[in-house]
Short mmCIF file of C-alpha atoms in Angstrom, two decimals:
data_model
loop_
_atom_site.label_atom_id
_atom_site.label_comp_id
_atom_site.label_asym_id
_atom_site.label_seq_id
_atom_site.Cartn_x
_atom_site.Cartn_y
_atom_site.Cartn_z
CA UNK A 1 104.83 91.18 165.51
CA UNK A 2 102.40 93.50 163.88
CA UNK A 3 99.77 91.49 162.39
CA UNK A 4 99.56 93.87 159.49
CA UNK A 5 102.75 93.08 158.44
CA UNK A 6 102.34 89.23 158.82
CA UNK A 7 103.31 87.75 155.48
CA UNK A 8 100.94 85.17 154.02
CA UNK A 9 102.42 81.90 153.62
CA UNK A 10 102.73 80.20 150.19
CA UNK A 11 100.70 77.21 151.16
CA UNK A 12 97.69 78.97 152.37
CA UNK A 13 98.07 81.35 149.57
CA UNK A 14 97.92 78.69 147.13
CA UNK A 15 95.00 76.78 149.03
CA UNK A 16 93.01 80.24 148.55
CA UNK A 17 93.56 80.49 145.05
CA UNK A 18 92.95 76.99 144.20
CA UNK A 19 89.51 77.35 145.91
CA UNK A 20 88.66 80.64 144.20
CA UNK A 21 89.41 78.77 140.66
CA UNK A 22 87.40 75.77 141.53
CA UNK A 23 84.60 77.80 142.30
CA UNK A 24 84.81 79.58 138.83
CA UNK A 25 83.43 78.26 135.88
CA UNK A 26 85.56 78.07 132.76
CA UNK A 27 84.26 81.23 131.13
CA UNK A 28 84.52 83.15 134.38
CA UNK A 29 87.96 81.91 135.00
CA UNK A 30 89.03 83.07 131.26
CA UNK A 31 87.23 86.50 132.01
CA UNK A 32 89.56 86.83 135.20
CA UNK A 33 92.70 85.92 133.57
CA UNK A 34 91.95 88.64 130.76
CA UNK A 35 91.05 91.26 133.24
CA UNK A 36 94.59 90.68 134.88
CA UNK A 37 96.08 90.50 131.61
CA UNK A 38 94.68 93.90 130.55
CA UNK A 39 96.26 95.47 133.95
CA UNK A 40 99.63 94.24 133.16
CA UNK A 41 101.98 97.08 131.99
CA UNK A 42 102.92 96.93 128.43
CA UNK A 43 106.72 96.39 129.31
CA UNK A 44 105.63 93.22 131.19
CA UNK A 45 103.44 91.75 128.93
CA UNK A 46 105.90 89.27 127.15
CA UNK A 47 106.97 88.09 130.42
CA UNK A 48 103.34 87.36 131.39
CA UNK A 49 102.99 85.24 128.20
CA UNK A 50 106.10 83.35 129.02
CA UNK A 51 104.84 82.41 132.29
CA UNK A 52 101.91 81.16 130.64
CA UNK A 53 103.90 79.26 128.18
CA UNK A 54 102.25 81.30 125.42
CA UNK A 55 104.68 82.23 122.72
CA UNK A 56 104.46 85.92 121.91
CA UNK A 57 102.35 86.61 118.58
CA UNK A 58 104.87 88.08 115.71
CA UNK A 59 105.06 91.49 115.80
CA UNK A 60 103.58 93.59 112.52
CA UNK A 61 106.98 94.72 111.98
CA UNK A 62 108.01 90.88 110.79
CA UNK A 63 104.96 90.67 108.91
CA UNK A 64 105.32 93.77 107.21
CA UNK A 65 108.98 92.90 106.51
CA UNK A 66 108.27 89.52 104.75
CA UNK A 67 105.32 91.34 102.39
CA UNK A 68 107.61 94.19 101.69
CA UNK A 69 110.47 91.63 100.90
CA UNK A 70 108.13 89.51 98.51
CA UNK A 71 107.05 93.06 96.81
CA UNK A 72 110.49 93.86 96.44
CA UNK A 73 111.06 90.23 94.74
CA UNK A 74 108.07 91.22 92.37
CA UNK A 75 109.57 94.43 91.54
CA UNK A 76 112.82 93.07 90.76
CA UNK A 77 111.29 90.33 88.37
CA UNK A 78 109.39 92.82 86.78
CA UNK A 79 112.66 94.73 85.80
CA UNK A 80 114.19 91.47 84.87
CA UNK A 81 111.46 90.89 82.62
CA UNK A 82 111.35 94.04 81.08
CA UNK A 83 114.96 94.19 80.38
CA UNK A 84 114.28 90.89 78.25
CA UNK A 85 111.77 92.61 76.20
CA UNK A 86 114.13 95.63 75.73
CA UNK A 87 116.86 93.50 74.63
CA UNK A 88 114.72 91.73 72.17
CA UNK A 89 113.34 95.10 70.84
CA UNK A 90 116.95 96.51 70.41
CA UNK A 91 118.49 93.21 68.78
CA UNK A 92 120.85 92.61 71.99
CA UNK A 93 119.12 89.64 73.02
CA UNK A 94 120.27 87.66 69.61
CA UNK A 95 123.59 88.78 70.14
CA UNK A 96 123.68 86.98 73.54
CA UNK A 97 121.92 83.90 72.22
CA UNK A 98 124.01 83.58 69.15
CA UNK A 99 124.00 85.02 65.33
CA UNK A 100 122.40 81.71 64.38
CA UNK A 101 119.11 82.06 66.43
CA UNK A 102 117.15 83.58 63.23
CA UNK A 103 118.44 80.48 61.25
CA UNK A 104 116.94 77.99 63.43
CA UNK A 105 113.56 79.60 63.85
CA UNK A 106 111.10 80.26 61.00
CA UNK A 107 110.95 84.02 61.83
CA UNK A 108 111.76 86.26 64.66
CA UNK A 109 108.46 85.89 66.39
CA UNK A 110 109.49 82.82 68.43
CA UNK A 111 111.27 84.96 71.08
CA UNK A 112 110.12 84.00 74.36
CA UNK A 113 107.97 86.48 76.73
CA UNK A 114 109.72 84.77 79.81
CA UNK A 115 112.68 83.15 80.43
CA UNK A 116 112.83 79.70 82.33
CA UNK A 117 113.97 81.65 85.51
CA UNK A 118 111.37 84.20 85.10
CA UNK A 119 108.50 81.62 85.09
CA UNK A 120 109.79 79.69 88.14
CA UNK A 121 110.07 83.14 89.87
CA UNK A 122 106.36 84.38 88.79
CA UNK A 123 105.01 80.75 90.05
CA UNK A 124 106.45 80.88 93.22
CA UNK A 125 105.44 84.47 93.76
CA UNK A 126 101.83 83.64 92.85
CA UNK A 127 101.79 81.05 95.41
CA UNK A 128 102.83 83.33 97.92
CA UNK A 129 100.01 85.54 96.99
CA UNK A 130 97.72 82.46 97.48
CA UNK A 131 98.89 81.82 101.00
CA UNK A 132 98.06 85.05 102.12
CA UNK A 133 94.60 84.93 100.38
CA UNK A 134 94.16 81.24 101.99
CA UNK A 135 94.95 82.70 105.39
CA UNK A 136 92.33 85.52 104.92
CA UNK A 137 94.93 88.39 104.87
CA UNK A 138 93.17 90.19 102.17
CA UNK A 139 95.14 93.45 102.34
CA UNK A 140 98.43 91.80 102.12
CA UNK A 141 96.81 89.30 98.96
CA UNK A 142 95.63 92.18 97.22
CA UNK A 143 98.86 94.22 97.10
CA UNK A 144 100.97 90.85 96.06
CA UNK A 145 98.29 90.17 93.22
CA UNK A 146 97.83 93.57 92.13
CA UNK A 147 101.79 93.63 91.75
CA UNK A 148 102.20 90.40 89.82
CA UNK A 149 99.17 90.82 87.70
CA UNK A 150 100.59 94.14 86.61
CA UNK A 151 103.41 92.52 85.24
CA UNK A 152 100.79 90.84 82.94
CA UNK A 153 99.03 94.16 82.23
CA UNK A 154 101.90 96.30 81.46
CA UNK A 155 103.77 94.03 78.92
CA UNK A 156 103.13 93.81 75.31
CA UNK A 157 104.07 90.26 75.27
CA UNK A 158 101.98 87.24 75.68
CA UNK A 159 102.87 86.60 79.09
CA UNK A 160 99.83 84.39 79.89
CA UNK A 161 100.58 82.11 77.03
CA UNK A 162 103.85 81.36 78.63
CA UNK A 163 102.51 80.10 81.80
CA UNK A 164 99.62 77.49 80.73
CA UNK A 165 99.73 75.84 84.05
CA UNK A 166 98.01 78.91 85.81
CA UNK A 167 94.44 79.02 85.78
CA UNK A 168 94.52 82.78 85.02
CA UNK A 169 90.69 83.15 85.76
CA UNK A 170 90.95 81.85 89.27
CA UNK A 171 93.98 84.01 90.10
CA UNK A 172 92.14 87.25 88.73
CA UNK A 173 89.11 86.11 90.77
CA UNK A 174 91.23 85.84 93.88
CA UNK A 175 92.68 89.29 93.30
CA UNK A 176 89.16 90.84 92.76
CA UNK A 177 88.01 89.10 96.03
CA UNK A 178 90.71 90.20 97.82
CA UNK A 179 90.42 94.01 96.64
CA UNK A 180 86.58 93.51 97.62
CA UNK A 181 87.45 92.40 101.21
CA UNK A 182 90.18 94.88 101.40
CA UNK A 183 87.81 97.77 100.66
CA UNK A 184 84.96 99.78 102.49
CA UNK A 185 81.62 99.18 101.67
CA UNK A 186 81.35 102.42 99.63
CA UNK A 187 84.57 102.05 97.88
CA UNK A 188 84.15 98.26 96.59
CA UNK A 189 82.14 99.08 93.61
CA UNK A 190 84.91 101.71 92.35
CA UNK A 191 88.02 99.59 93.39
CA UNK A 192 86.66 96.64 91.50
CA UNK A 193 86.59 98.36 87.98
CA UNK A 194 90.29 97.64 87.21
CA UNK A 195 90.73 94.17 88.83
CA UNK A 196 87.78 93.17 86.85
CA UNK A 197 89.08 94.32 83.37
CA UNK A 198 85.77 96.07 82.49
CA UNK A 199 87.63 97.58 79.61
CA UNK A 200 89.41 94.64 78.31
CA UNK A 201 88.18 93.21 74.80
CA UNK A 202 85.73 90.31 75.25
CA UNK A 203 85.56 87.28 72.87
CA UNK A 204 82.35 85.57 73.89
CA UNK A 205 83.29 82.07 72.88
CA UNK A 206 86.32 82.23 75.01
CA UNK A 207 84.49 83.44 78.29
CA UNK A 208 84.35 80.19 79.94
CA UNK A 209 88.03 79.33 79.16
CA UNK A 210 90.46 78.85 82.18
CA UNK A 211 93.13 80.76 79.95
CA UNK A 212 90.87 83.57 80.09
CA UNK A 213 91.61 86.22 82.88
CA UNK A 214 88.15 87.85 83.10
CA UNK A 215 86.39 86.27 85.90
CA UNK A 216 82.57 86.45 86.40
CA UNK A 217 80.89 87.86 89.68
CA UNK A 218 80.18 83.96 90.46
CA UNK A 219 83.97 83.38 90.19
CA UNK A 220 84.72 86.35 92.90
CA UNK A 221 81.61 84.68 95.09
CA UNK A 222 82.98 81.14 95.12
CA UNK A 223 86.56 82.10 95.40
CA UNK A 224 85.96 81.45 99.30
CA UNK A 225 83.99 78.81 101.03
CA UNK A 226 81.85 81.92 102.11
CA UNK A 227 80.17 84.77 100.12
CA UNK A 228 81.64 87.97 100.16
CA UNK A 229 80.40 90.23 103.22
CA UNK A 230 77.40 92.43 101.88
CA UNK A 231 77.21 90.58 98.87
CA UNK A 232 73.62 91.71 97.97
CA UNK A 233 74.11 95.34 98.59
CA UNK A 234 77.02 94.89 95.99
CA UNK A 235 75.02 93.33 93.50
CA UNK A 236 72.34 95.79 93.50
CA UNK A 237 74.95 98.86 93.23
CA UNK A 238 77.16 96.97 90.23
CA UNK A 239 74.81 97.31 87.50
CA UNK A 240 74.10 100.91 88.08
CA UNK A 241 77.91 101.54 88.13
CA UNK A 242 78.09 100.22 84.69
CA UNK A 243 75.14 101.54 83.08
CA UNK A 244 77.16 104.53 81.35
CA UNK A 245 79.36 101.60 79.97
CA UNK A 246 78.32 100.22 76.76
CA UNK A 247 81.08 97.70 76.40
CA UNK A 248 80.56 93.79 75.84
CA UNK A 249 82.46 92.84 79.24
CA UNK A 250 80.32 95.68 81.17
CA UNK A 251 77.43 94.36 79.52
CA UNK A 252 77.75 90.65 80.68
CA UNK A 253 78.60 91.69 83.96
CA UNK A 254 75.64 93.73 84.51
CA UNK A 255 73.54 91.08 83.24
CA UNK A 256 75.37 88.50 85.51
CA UNK A 257 74.41 90.68 88.66
CA UNK A 258 70.72 91.11 87.60
CA UNK A 259 70.52 87.46 87.25
CA UNK A 260 72.05 86.89 90.74
CA UNK A 261 69.38 89.36 92.02
CA UNK A 262 66.15 88.58 90.32
CA UNK A 263 66.81 85.23 88.63
CA UNK A 264 66.12 84.94 84.99
CA UNK A 265 63.34 87.74 84.86
CA UNK A 266 66.23 90.18 85.80
CA UNK A 267 68.50 88.66 83.21
CA UNK A 268 65.82 89.30 80.28
CA UNK A 269 65.28 92.70 81.67
CA UNK A 270 68.91 93.92 81.54
CA UNK A 271 69.54 92.30 78.29
CA UNK A 272 66.64 94.03 76.68
CA UNK A 273 67.68 97.36 78.23
CA UNK A 274 71.41 97.02 76.85
CA UNK A 275 70.46 95.76 73.43
CA UNK A 276 73.80 94.02 72.75
CA UNK A 277 74.32 90.96 70.62
CA UNK A 278 76.76 89.50 73.35
CA UNK A 279 74.33 89.92 75.86
CA UNK A 280 71.39 88.04 74.07
CA UNK A 281 74.10 85.17 73.86
CA UNK A 282 74.64 85.15 77.46
CA UNK A 283 70.89 85.29 78.27
CA UNK A 284 70.24 82.64 76.03
CA UNK A 285 72.89 80.44 77.85
CA UNK A 286 71.13 80.96 80.98
CA UNK A 287 67.79 79.95 79.65
CA UNK A 288 69.32 76.79 78.44
CA UNK A 289 71.16 76.00 81.22
CA UNK A 290 67.89 76.26 83.13
CA UNK A 291 66.18 73.82 80.69
CA UNK A 292 63.61 76.81 79.86
CA UNK A 293 63.39 75.42 76.47
CA UNK A 294 60.25 77.43 75.52
CA UNK A 295 61.46 80.73 76.64
CA UNK A 296 64.92 79.88 75.13
CA UNK A 297 63.09 79.41 71.67
CA UNK A 298 61.35 82.79 71.82
CA UNK A 299 64.56 84.56 73.12
CA UNK A 300 66.66 83.08 70.27
CA UNK A 301 64.05 84.32 67.79
CA UNK A 302 64.12 87.63 69.31
CA UNK A 303 67.89 87.57 69.22
CA UNK A 304 67.98 86.73 65.52
CA UNK A 305 65.72 89.75 64.56
CA UNK A 306 68.36 91.58 66.15
CA UNK A 307 71.69 90.26 65.67
CA UNK A 308 73.35 90.67 62.17
CA UNK A 309 76.95 89.63 62.74
CA UNK A 310 77.63 86.37 61.12
CA UNK A 311 79.35 84.51 63.77
CA UNK A 312 77.32 85.75 66.60
CA UNK A 313 74.12 85.26 64.72
CA UNK A 314 74.97 81.75 63.72
CA UNK A 315 75.60 81.30 67.46
CA UNK A 316 72.08 82.45 68.39
CA UNK A 317 70.44 80.26 65.60
CA UNK A 318 72.26 77.14 67.08
CA UNK A 319 70.59 78.08 70.17
CA UNK A 320 67.27 78.07 68.64
CA UNK A 321 67.94 74.66 67.04
CA UNK A 322 68.92 73.13 70.51
CA UNK A 323 65.76 74.53 72.03
CA UNK A 324 63.63 73.22 69.23
CA UNK A 325 65.14 69.79 69.60
CA UNK A 326 64.45 69.69 73.25
CA UNK A 327 61.26 70.88 72.66
CA UNK A 328 60.53 68.05 69.89
CA UNK A 329 59.83 70.64 67.46
CA UNK A 330 61.32 69.79 64.32
CA UNK A 331 60.29 72.52 62.22
CA UNK A 332 61.91 75.09 64.91
CA UNK A 333 64.90 73.01 64.84
CA UNK A 334 65.14 73.15 61.13
CA UNK A 335 64.66 76.98 61.24
CA UNK A 336 67.71 77.34 63.63
CA UNK A 337 69.92 75.05 61.34
CA UNK A 338 68.94 76.96 58.13
CA UNK A 339 69.68 80.31 59.99
CA UNK A 340 72.84 78.92 61.19
CA UNK A 341 74.02 77.99 57.71
CA UNK A 342 72.83 81.10 56.39
CA UNK A 343 74.70 83.47 58.78
CA UNK A 344 77.79 81.01 58.74
CA UNK A 345 77.92 78.78 55.62
CA UNK A 346 80.40 75.79 56.46
CA UNK A 347 80.67 71.98 55.70
CA UNK A 348 79.66 71.35 59.04
CA UNK A 349 76.55 73.85 59.36
CA UNK A 350 75.41 72.41 56.13
CA UNK A 351 75.78 68.87 57.04
CA UNK A 352 73.80 69.34 60.23
CA UNK A 353 70.71 70.80 58.11
CA UNK A 354 71.25 67.74 55.72
CA UNK A 355 71.23 65.20 58.29
CA UNK A 356 68.08 66.70 60.21
CA UNK A 357 66.17 66.90 56.66
CA UNK A 358 66.73 63.31 56.38
CA UNK A 359 65.90 62.01 59.64
#
């Protein structure tokens, strides 16, 4: 028999393979298998994985089908909610729910923004978006959050008030974070302008409310265990992008970015540059949180020289009184209480001033 045609028996073959494997480290063996896997023809890859008892990964087609299915559900939910609102507007809603509807309600302002089935569907779909976010699939999460929150944005009805179990600030922060991580570095600032609700009206005393949909930059940073990629570069570019926007929301976000970059010094500089009452209040809160009582007192007096509005001026005066109390400066505390009363004369502010005068 021709020696060149002799078949290598299984036993010696396996012995040779065993000896070769035992002579390799774990990393060397893994690298060899990967080189072998790369050489497998595309049509044989599933069979190769099956031989290794490894299930094939889910195809992108299946993932896309699930995502598109959820997006389709969101679109159907939006249509159903819009139909409800249209029926309220044209009066057919009352026909469906009975002519006595108006007799059992004080007025026609008690109509629901959502029906119970709408609430249930919205919460389930919001949870779907949360799953994608937690898994780290930011492109899919941004699409789902964007579609769901568009239902809220495009409605004239107060949908958020019908879903009080939702922490809207956190959900909006997740949307912003998913948009951030789905965007290229050069597009992040521009792409976040909409999700950050830059143009929305801001009520300062509602800033920290969970029911407020307006996240701050720290909310986005802390939406996941680790900071967003290239966060420092973004923070530097963010205030510059907001320079031409003199709205209250833009003012706070610019000051916050400066604070996150340069601390209280950066916040002070941006506050004075913007010259907005709401910016002064935010700066004062940062100083009080840092227990910088002397700086807070000086900044409060600076704010009072600038702020004319009754309620906002009363808030600045209250912060002056707080700083004075921590400094043990009775005269400064009384000045804050007096300015608070003059800006917003109420029984409460009068009682506070009288109580301090007697103490």
